[in-house]
Coordinates of N, CA and C in Angstrom, one line a residue:
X79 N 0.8 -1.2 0.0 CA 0.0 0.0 0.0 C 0.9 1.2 0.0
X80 N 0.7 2.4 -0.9 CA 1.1 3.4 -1.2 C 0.2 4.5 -0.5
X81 N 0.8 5.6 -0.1 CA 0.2 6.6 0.2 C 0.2 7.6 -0.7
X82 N -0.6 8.3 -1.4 CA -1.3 8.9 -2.7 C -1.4 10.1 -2.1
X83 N -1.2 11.1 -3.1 CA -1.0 12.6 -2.6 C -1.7 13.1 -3.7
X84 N -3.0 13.8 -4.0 CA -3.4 14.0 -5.8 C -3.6 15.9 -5.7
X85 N -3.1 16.2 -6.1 CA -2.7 17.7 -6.5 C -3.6 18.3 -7.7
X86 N -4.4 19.3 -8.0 CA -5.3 19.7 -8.8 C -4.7 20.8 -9.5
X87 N -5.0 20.9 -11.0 CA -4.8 21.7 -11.7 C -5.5 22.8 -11.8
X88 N -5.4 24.1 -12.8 CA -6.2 25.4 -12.4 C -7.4 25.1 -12.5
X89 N -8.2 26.5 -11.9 CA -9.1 26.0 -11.9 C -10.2 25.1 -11.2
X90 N -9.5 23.9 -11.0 CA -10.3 23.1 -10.4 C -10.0 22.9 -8.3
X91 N -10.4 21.8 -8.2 CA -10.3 21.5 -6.6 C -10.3 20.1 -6.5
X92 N -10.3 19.7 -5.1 CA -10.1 17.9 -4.9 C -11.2 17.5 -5.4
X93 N -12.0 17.7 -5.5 CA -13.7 17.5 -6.1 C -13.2 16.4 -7.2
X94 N -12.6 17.1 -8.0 CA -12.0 16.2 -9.4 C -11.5 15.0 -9.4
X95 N -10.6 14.8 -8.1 CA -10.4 13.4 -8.3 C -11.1 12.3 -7.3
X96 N -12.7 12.1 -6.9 CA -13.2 11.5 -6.2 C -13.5 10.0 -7.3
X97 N -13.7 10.3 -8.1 CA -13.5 8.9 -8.7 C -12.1 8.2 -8.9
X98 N -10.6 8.7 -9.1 CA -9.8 8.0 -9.1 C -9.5 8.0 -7.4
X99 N -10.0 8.6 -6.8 CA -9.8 8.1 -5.4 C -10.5 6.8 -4.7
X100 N -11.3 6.6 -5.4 CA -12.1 5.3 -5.1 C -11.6 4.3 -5.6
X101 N -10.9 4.6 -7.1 CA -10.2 3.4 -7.8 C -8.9 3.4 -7.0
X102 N -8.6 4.0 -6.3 CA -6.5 4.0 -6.0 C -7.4 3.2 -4.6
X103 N -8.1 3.6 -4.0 CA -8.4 2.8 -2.5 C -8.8 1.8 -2.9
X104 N -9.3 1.0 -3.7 CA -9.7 -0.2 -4.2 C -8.9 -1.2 -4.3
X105 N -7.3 -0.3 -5.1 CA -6.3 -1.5 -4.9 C -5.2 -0.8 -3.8
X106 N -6.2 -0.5 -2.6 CA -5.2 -0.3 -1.6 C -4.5 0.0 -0.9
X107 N -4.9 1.4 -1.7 CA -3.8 2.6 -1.6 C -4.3 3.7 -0.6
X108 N -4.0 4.1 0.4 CA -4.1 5.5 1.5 C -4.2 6.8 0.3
X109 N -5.6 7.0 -0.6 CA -4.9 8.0 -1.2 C -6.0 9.4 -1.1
X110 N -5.6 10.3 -1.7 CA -6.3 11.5 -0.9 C -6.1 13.1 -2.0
X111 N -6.9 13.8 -1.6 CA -6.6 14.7 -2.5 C -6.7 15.9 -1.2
X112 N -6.3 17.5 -1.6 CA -6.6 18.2 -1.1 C -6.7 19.9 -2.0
X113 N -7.5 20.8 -0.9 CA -7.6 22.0 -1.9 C -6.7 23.0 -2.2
X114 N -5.9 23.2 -3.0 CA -4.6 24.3 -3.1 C -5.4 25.6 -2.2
X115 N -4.3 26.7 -1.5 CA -5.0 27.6 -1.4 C -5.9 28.4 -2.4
X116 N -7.0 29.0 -1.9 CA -7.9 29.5 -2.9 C -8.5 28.7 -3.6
X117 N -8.7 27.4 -3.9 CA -9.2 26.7 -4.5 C -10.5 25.6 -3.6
X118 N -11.4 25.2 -4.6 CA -12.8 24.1 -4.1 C -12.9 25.0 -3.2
X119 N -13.0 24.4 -1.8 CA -13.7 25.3 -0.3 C -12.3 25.7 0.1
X120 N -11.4 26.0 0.1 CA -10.4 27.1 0.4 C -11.0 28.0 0.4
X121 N -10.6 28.6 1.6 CA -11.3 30.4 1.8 C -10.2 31.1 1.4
X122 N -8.5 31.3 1.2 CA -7.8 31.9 1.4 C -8.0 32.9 0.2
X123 N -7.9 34.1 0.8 CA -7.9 35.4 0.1 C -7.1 35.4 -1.6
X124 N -7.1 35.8 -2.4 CA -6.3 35.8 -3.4 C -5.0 36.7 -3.8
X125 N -5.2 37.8 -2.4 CA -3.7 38.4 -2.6 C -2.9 37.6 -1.7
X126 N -3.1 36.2 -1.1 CA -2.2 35.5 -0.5 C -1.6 34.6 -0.7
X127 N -2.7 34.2 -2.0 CA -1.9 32.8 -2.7 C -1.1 33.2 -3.7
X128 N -0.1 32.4 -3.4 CA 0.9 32.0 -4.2 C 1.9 31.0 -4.3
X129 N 2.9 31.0 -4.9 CA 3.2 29.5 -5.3 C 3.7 28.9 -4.1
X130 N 4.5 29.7 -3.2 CA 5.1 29.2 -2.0 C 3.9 28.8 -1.3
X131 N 2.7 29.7 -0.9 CA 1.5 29.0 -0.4 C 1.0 27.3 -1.0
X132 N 1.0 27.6 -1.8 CA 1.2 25.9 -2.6 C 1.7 24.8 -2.1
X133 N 2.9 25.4 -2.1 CA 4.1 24.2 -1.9 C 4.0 23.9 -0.2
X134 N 3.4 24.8 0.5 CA 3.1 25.3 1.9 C 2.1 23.6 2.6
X135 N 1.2 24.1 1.6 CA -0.4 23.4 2.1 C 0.0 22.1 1.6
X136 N 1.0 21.6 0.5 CA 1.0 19.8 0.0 C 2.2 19.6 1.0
X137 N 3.3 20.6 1.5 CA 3.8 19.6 2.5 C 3.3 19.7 3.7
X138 N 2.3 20.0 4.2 CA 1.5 20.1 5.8 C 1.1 18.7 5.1
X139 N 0.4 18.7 4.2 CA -0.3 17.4 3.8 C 0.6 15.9 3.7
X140 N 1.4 16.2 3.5 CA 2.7 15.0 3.2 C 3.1 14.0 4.5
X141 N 2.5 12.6 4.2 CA 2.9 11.7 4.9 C 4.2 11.6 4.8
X142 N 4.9 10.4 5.4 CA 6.2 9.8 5.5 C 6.8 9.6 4.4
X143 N 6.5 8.9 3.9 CA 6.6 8.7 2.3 C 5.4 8.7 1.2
X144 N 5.4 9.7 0.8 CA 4.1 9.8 -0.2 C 4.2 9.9 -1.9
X145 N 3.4 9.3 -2.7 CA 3.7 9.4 -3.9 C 2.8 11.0 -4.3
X146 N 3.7 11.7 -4.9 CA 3.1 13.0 -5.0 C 2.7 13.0 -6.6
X147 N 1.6 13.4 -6.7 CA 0.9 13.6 -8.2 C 0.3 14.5 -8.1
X148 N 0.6 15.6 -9.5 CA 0.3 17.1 -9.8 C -0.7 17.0 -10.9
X149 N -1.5 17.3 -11.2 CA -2.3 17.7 -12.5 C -1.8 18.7 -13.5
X150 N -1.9 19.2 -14.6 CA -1.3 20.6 -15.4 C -0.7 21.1 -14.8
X151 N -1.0 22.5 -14.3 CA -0.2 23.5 -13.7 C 0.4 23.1 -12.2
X152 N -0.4 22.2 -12.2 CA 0.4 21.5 -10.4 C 1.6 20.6 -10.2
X153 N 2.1 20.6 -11.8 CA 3.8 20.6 -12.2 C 4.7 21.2 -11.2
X154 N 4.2 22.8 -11.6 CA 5.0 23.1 -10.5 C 4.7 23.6 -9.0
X155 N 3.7 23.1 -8.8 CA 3.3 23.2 -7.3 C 4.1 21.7 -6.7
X156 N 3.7 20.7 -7.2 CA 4.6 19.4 -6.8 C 5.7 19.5 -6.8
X157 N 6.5 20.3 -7.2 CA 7.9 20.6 -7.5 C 8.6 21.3 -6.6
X158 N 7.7 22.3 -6.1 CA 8.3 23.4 -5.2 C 8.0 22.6 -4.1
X159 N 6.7 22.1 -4.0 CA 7.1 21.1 -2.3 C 8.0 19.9 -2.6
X160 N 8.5 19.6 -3.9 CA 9.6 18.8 -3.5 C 11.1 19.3 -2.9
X161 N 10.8 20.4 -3.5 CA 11.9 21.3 -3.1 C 12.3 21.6 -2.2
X162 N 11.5 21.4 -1.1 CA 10.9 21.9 0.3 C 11.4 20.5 1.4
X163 N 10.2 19.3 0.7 CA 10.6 18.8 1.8 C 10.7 16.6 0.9
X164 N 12.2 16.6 0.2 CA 12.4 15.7 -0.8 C 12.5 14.5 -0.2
X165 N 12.6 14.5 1.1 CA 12.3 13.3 1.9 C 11.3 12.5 2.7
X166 N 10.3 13.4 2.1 CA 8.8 13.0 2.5 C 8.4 12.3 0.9
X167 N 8.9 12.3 0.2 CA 8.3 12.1 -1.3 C 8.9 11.0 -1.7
X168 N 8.2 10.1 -2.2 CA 8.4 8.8 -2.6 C 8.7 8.9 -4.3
X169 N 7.9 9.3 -5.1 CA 7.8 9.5 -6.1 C 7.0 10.7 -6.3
X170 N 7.6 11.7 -7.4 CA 6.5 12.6 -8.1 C 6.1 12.2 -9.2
X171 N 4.9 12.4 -9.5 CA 4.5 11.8 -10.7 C 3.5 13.3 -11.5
X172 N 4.0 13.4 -12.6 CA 3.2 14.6 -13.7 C 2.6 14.0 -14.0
X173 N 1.1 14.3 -14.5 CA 0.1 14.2 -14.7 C -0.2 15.5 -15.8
X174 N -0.1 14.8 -17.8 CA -0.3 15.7 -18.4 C 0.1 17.4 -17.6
X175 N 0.7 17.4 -17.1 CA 1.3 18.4 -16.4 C 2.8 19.1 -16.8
X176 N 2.6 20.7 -16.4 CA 3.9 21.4 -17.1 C 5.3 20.7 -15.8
X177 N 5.9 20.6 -16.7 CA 7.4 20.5 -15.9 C 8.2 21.6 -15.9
X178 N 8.6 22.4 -14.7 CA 9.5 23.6 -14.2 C 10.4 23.4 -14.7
X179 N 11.1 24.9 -15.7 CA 12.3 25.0 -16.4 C 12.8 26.1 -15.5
X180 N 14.3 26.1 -15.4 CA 15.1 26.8 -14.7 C 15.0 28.7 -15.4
X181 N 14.4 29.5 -14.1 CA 14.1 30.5 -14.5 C 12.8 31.2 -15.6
X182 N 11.9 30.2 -15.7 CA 10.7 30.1 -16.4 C 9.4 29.9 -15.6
X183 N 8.4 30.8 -15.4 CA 7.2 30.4 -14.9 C 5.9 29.4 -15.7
X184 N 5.5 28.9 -15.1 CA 4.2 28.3 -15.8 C 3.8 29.4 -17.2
X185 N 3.1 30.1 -16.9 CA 2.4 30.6 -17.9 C 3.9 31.3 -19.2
X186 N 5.1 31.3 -19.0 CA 6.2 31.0 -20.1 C 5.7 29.9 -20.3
X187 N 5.5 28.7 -20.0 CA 5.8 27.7 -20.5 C 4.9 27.8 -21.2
X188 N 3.6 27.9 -20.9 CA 2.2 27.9 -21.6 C 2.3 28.1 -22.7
X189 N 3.0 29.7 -22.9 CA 3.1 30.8 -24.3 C 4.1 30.0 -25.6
X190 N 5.1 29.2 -24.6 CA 5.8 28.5 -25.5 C 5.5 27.8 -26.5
X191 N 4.1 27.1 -26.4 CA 3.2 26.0 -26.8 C 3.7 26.4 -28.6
X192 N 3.9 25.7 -29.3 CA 3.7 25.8 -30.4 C 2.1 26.0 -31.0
X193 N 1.3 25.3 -30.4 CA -0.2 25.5 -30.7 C -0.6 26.0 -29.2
X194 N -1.7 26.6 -29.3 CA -2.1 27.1 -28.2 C -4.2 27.3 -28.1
X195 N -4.5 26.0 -27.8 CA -5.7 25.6 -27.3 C -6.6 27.0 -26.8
X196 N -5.7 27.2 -26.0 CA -6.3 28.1 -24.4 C -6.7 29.7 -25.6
X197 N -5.9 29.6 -26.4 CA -6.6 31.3 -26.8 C -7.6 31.6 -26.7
X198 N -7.8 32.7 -26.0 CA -9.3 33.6 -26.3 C -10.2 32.5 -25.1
X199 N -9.7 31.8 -24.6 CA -9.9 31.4 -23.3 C -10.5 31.8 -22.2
X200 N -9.2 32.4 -22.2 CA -9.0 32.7 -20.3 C -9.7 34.2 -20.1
X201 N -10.9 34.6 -19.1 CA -11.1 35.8 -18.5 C -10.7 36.4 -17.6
X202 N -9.8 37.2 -17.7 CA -9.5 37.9 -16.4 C -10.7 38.7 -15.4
X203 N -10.4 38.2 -14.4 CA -11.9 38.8 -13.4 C -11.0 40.4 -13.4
X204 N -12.4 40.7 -12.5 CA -12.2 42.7 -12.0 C -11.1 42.6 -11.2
X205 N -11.0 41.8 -10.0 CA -10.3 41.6 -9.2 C -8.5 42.0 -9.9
X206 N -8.6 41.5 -10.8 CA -7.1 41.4 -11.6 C -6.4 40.4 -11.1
X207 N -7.0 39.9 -10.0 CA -5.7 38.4 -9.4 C -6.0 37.2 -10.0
X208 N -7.2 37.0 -10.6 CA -7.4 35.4 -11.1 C -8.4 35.7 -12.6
X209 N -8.3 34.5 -12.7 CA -9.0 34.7 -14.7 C -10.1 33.2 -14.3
X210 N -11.2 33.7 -15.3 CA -12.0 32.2 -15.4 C -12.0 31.8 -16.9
X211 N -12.4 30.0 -16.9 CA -12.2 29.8 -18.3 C -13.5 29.8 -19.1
X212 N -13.7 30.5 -20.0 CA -15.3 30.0 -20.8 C -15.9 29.1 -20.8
X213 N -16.9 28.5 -20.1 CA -17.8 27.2 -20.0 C -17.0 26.3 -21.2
X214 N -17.8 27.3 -22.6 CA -18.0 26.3 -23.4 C -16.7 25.7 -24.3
X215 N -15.9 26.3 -23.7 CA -14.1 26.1 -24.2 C -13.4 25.0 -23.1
X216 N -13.9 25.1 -21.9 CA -13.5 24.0 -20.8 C -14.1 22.9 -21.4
X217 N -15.2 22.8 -21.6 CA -16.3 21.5 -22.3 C -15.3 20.6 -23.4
X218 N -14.7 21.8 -23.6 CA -13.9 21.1 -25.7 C -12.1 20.7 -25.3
X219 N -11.8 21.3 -24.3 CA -10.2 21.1 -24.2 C -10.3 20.9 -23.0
X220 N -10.8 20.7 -21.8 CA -11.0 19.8 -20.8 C -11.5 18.4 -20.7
X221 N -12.5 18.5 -20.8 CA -13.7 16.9 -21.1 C -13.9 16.9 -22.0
X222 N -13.1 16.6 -23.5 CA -13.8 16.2 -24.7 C -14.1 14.6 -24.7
X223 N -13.5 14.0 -24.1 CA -13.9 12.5 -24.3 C -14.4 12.5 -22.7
X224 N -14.7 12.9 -22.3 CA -16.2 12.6 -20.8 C -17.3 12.2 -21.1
X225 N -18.1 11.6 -20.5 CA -18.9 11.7 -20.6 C -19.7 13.1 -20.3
X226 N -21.7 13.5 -21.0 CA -22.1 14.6 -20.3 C -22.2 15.1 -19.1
X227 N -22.9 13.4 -18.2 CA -22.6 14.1 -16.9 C -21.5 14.4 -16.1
X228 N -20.4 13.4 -16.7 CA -18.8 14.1 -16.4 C -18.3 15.4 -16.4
X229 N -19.2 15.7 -17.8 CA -18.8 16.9 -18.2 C -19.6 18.4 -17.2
X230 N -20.9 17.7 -17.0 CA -22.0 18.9 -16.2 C -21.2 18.6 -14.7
X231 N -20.8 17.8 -14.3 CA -20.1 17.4 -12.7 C -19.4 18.2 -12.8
X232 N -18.2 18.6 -13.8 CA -17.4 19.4 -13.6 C -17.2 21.1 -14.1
X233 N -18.2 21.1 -14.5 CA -18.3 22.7 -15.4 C -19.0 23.3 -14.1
X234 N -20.0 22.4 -13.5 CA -20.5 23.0 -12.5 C -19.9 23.6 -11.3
X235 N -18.8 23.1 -11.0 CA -17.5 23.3 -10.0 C -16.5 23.8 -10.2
X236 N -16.4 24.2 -11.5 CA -15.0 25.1 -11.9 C -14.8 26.4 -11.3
X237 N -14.0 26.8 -10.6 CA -13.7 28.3 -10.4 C -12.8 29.2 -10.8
X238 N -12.5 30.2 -10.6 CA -11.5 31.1 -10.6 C -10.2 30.5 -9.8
X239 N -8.8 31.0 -11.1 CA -7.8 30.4 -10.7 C -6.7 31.7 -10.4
X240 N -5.9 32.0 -9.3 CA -5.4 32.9 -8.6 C -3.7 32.7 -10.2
X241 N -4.2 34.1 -10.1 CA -2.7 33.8 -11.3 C -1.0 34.3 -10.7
X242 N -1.1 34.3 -9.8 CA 0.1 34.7 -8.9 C 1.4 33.6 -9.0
X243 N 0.3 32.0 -8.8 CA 0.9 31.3 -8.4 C 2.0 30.5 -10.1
X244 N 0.7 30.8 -10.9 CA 1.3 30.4 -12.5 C 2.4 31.5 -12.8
X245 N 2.7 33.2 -12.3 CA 3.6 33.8 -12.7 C 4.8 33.7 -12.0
X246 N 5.1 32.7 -11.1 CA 6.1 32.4 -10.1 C 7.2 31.6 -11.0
X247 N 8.4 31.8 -10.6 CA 9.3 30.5 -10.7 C 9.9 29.5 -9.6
X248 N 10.2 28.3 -10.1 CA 10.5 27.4 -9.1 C 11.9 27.1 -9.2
X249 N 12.3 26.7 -8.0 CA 13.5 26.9 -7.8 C 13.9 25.4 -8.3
X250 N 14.9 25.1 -8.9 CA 14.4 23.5 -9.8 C 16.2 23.2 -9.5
X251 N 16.7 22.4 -8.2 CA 17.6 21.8 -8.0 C 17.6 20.1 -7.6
X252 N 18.8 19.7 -7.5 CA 18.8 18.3 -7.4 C 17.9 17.3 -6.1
X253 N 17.4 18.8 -5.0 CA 16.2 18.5 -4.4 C 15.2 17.5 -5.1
X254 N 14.8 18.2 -5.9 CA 13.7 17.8 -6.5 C 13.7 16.9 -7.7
X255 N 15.1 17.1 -8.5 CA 15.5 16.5 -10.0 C 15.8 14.6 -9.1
X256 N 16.3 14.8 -8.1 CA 16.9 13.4 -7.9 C 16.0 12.5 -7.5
X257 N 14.7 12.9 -7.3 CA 13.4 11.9 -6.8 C 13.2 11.2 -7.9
X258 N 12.3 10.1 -7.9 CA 12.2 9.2 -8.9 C 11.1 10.1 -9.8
X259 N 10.9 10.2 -10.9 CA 9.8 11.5 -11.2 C 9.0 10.5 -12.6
X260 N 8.2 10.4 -12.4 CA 7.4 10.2 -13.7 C 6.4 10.9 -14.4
X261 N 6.4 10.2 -15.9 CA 5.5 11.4 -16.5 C 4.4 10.6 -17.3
X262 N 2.9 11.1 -17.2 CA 2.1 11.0 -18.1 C 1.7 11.5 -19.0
X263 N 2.1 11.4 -20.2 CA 1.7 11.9 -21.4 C 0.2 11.3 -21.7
X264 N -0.7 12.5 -22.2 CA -2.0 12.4 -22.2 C -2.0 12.2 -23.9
X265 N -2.3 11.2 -24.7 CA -2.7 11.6 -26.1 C -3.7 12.1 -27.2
X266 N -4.3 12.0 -26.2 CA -5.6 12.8 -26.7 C -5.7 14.7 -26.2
X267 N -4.6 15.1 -25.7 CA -4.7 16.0 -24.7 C -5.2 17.2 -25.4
X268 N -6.5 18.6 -25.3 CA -6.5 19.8 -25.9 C -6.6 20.3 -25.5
X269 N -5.7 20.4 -23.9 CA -5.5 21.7 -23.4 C -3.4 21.9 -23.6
X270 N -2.7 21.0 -22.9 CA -1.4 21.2 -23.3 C -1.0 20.6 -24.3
X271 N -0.9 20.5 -25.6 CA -0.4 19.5 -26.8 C 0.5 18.5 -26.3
X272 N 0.1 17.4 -26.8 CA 0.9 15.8 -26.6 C 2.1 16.5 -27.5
X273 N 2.5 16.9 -28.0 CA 3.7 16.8 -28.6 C 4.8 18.2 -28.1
X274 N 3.9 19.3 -26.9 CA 5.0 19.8 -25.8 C 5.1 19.1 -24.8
X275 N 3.9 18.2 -24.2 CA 4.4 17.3 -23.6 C 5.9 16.9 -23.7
X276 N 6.0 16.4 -25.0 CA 7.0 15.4 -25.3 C 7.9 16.2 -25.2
X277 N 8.0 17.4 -25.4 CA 8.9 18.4 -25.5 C 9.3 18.7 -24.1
X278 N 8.9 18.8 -23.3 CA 9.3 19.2 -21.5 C 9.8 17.7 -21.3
X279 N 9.7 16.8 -21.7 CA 9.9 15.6 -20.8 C 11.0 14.6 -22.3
X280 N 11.9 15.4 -23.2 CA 12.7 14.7 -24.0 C 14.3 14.3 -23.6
X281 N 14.6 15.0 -22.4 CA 15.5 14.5 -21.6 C 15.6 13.6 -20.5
X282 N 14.1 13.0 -20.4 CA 13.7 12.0 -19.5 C 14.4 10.6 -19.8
X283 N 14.5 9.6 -19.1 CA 14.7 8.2 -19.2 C 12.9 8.1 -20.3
X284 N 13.1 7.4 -21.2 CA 11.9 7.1 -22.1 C 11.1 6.1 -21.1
X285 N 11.7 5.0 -20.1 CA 11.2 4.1 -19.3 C 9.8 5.2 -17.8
X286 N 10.6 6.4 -18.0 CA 9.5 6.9 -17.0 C 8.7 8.0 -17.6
X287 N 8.5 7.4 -18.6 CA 7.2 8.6 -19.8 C 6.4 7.5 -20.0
X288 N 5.3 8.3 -19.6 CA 4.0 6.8 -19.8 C 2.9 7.4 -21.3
X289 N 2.5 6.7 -22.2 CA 1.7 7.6 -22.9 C 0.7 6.9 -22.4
X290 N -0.6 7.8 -22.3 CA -2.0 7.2 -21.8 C -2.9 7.4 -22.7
X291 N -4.2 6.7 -22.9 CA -4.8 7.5 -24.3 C -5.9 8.1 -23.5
X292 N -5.7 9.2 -23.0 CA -6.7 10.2 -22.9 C -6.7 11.7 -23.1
X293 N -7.7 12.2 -22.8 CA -7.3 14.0 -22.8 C -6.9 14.3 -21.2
X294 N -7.2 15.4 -21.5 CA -6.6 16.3 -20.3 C -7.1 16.4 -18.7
X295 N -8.0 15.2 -18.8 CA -9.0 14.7 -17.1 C -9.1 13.5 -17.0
X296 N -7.8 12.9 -17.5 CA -8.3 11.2 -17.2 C -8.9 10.6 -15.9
X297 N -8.8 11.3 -14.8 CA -9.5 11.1 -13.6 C -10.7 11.2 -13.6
X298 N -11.5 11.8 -14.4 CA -12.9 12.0 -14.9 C -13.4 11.1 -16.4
X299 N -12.3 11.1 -17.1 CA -12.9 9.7 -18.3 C -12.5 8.5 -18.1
X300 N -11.4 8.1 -17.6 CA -10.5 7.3 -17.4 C -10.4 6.9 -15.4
X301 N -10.9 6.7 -14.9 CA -10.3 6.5 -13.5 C -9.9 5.1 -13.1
X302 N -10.5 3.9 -14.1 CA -9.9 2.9 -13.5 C -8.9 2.3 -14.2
X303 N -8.5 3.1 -15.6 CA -7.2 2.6 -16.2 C -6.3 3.9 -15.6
X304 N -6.4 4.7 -15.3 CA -5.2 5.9 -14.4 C -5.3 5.2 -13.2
X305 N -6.2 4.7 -12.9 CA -5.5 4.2 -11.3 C -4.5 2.8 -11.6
X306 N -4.9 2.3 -12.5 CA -4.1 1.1 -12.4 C -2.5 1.1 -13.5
X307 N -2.1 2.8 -13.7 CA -1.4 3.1 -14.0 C -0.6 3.3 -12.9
X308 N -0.7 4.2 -11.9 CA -0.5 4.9 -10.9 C -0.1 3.9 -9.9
X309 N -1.0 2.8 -9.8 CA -0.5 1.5 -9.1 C 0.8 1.0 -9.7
X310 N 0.9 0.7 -10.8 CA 2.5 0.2 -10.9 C 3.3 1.1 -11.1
X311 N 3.0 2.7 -10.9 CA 4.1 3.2 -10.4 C 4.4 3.6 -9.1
X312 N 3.4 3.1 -8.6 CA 4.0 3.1 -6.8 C 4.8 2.0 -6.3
X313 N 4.8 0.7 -6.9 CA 5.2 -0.3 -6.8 C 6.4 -0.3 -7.9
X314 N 6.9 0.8 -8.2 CA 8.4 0.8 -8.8 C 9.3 1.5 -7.5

């Protein structure tokens, strides 16, 4: 039995992964999700979150040895609490997720994209600290292979995502590089393209790049073939 750490991408909250959380406990696993600040039922204000608050709330959360999994942007929230505290972490595992480049924030990386999904996307609220995504654009590059009520489960719960923590950089040392790290490449994906994927993760060992065939929520289309991915990587 592995102890499961599941980290959420923008936008969303632990809400998202209650069905791969049923499948990881099924084969046995202690596993668990929680809210980044400002995110699901997080109250925390928005001029307070940021990336160090992040990396803050997953190592309070961090058992003894935990396998830590990030969603998209929680690349580099997993990263910076690796950074933090590398001996609580068993394995990090990306999840269609950005991987931290030295001196580069998330949303660099984003822009990088050779194609770029998200255009004409993202709304910035009044507020100026967080942006929401257009229903009907989450529907097409989030859940295109969901089912509808997958898809109404989760459009219904989407929130505002605090953009402080995507303009941060992470401090990317052997802290964090020397953990066992794996990657899921999504191939259906239309929010970050399968083929930057491959591009963030081309100096990887090819043995710890997994291709999956799904889009960009396999936890919501897919939860009992991602859980039983996730199981033989805990058992490496």
């Amino acid at each position: 039995m592995s102890d499961i750490l599941l980290i959420h991408g923008s936008c969303h909250g632990a809400w998202c992964y209650e069905g791969l959380i049923t499948e990881l406990t099924g084969l046995g696993h202690n596993a668990r999700a929680i809210d980044l600040p400002g995110a699901g039922q997080d109250t925390t204000p928005y001029p307070a979150v940021t990336l160090d608050s992040y990396a803050e709330a997953i190592c309070d959360a961090l058992g003894p040895r935990t396998l830590l999994l990030g969603h998209s942007a929680a690349g580099f929230a997993i990263t910076a609490a690796a950074e933090r505290r590398p001996e609580r972490i068993a394995r990090l595992v990306y999840l269609c997720a950005y991987v931290p480049a030295p001196g580069r924030t998330m949303l660099d990386l984003r822009r990088a994209q050779a194609r770029q999904p998200l255009s004409g996307a993202l709304v910035k609220r009044d507020d100026g600290l967080s942006y929401t995504l257009r229903p009907e654009v989450a529907a097409r590059v989030f859940y295109q292979d969901c089912s509808e009520e997958q898809r109404r489960f989760a459009l219904a719960r989407l929130g505002p995502q605090p953009i402080a923590p995507q303009s941060a950089v992470v401090r990317v040392s052997d802290a964090s590089q020397s953990l066992p790290r794996s990657y899921i490449l999504c191939r259906d994906d239309q929010t970050i393209p399968p083929e930057f994927q491959a591009q963030m993760t081309a100096d990887w060992p090819r043995e710890n790049v997994h291709v999956f065939d799904a889009g960009h929520s396999p936890f919501l289309a897919a939860p009992a073939a991602l859980a039983a991915l996730i199981d033989r990587l805990a058992e490496t």
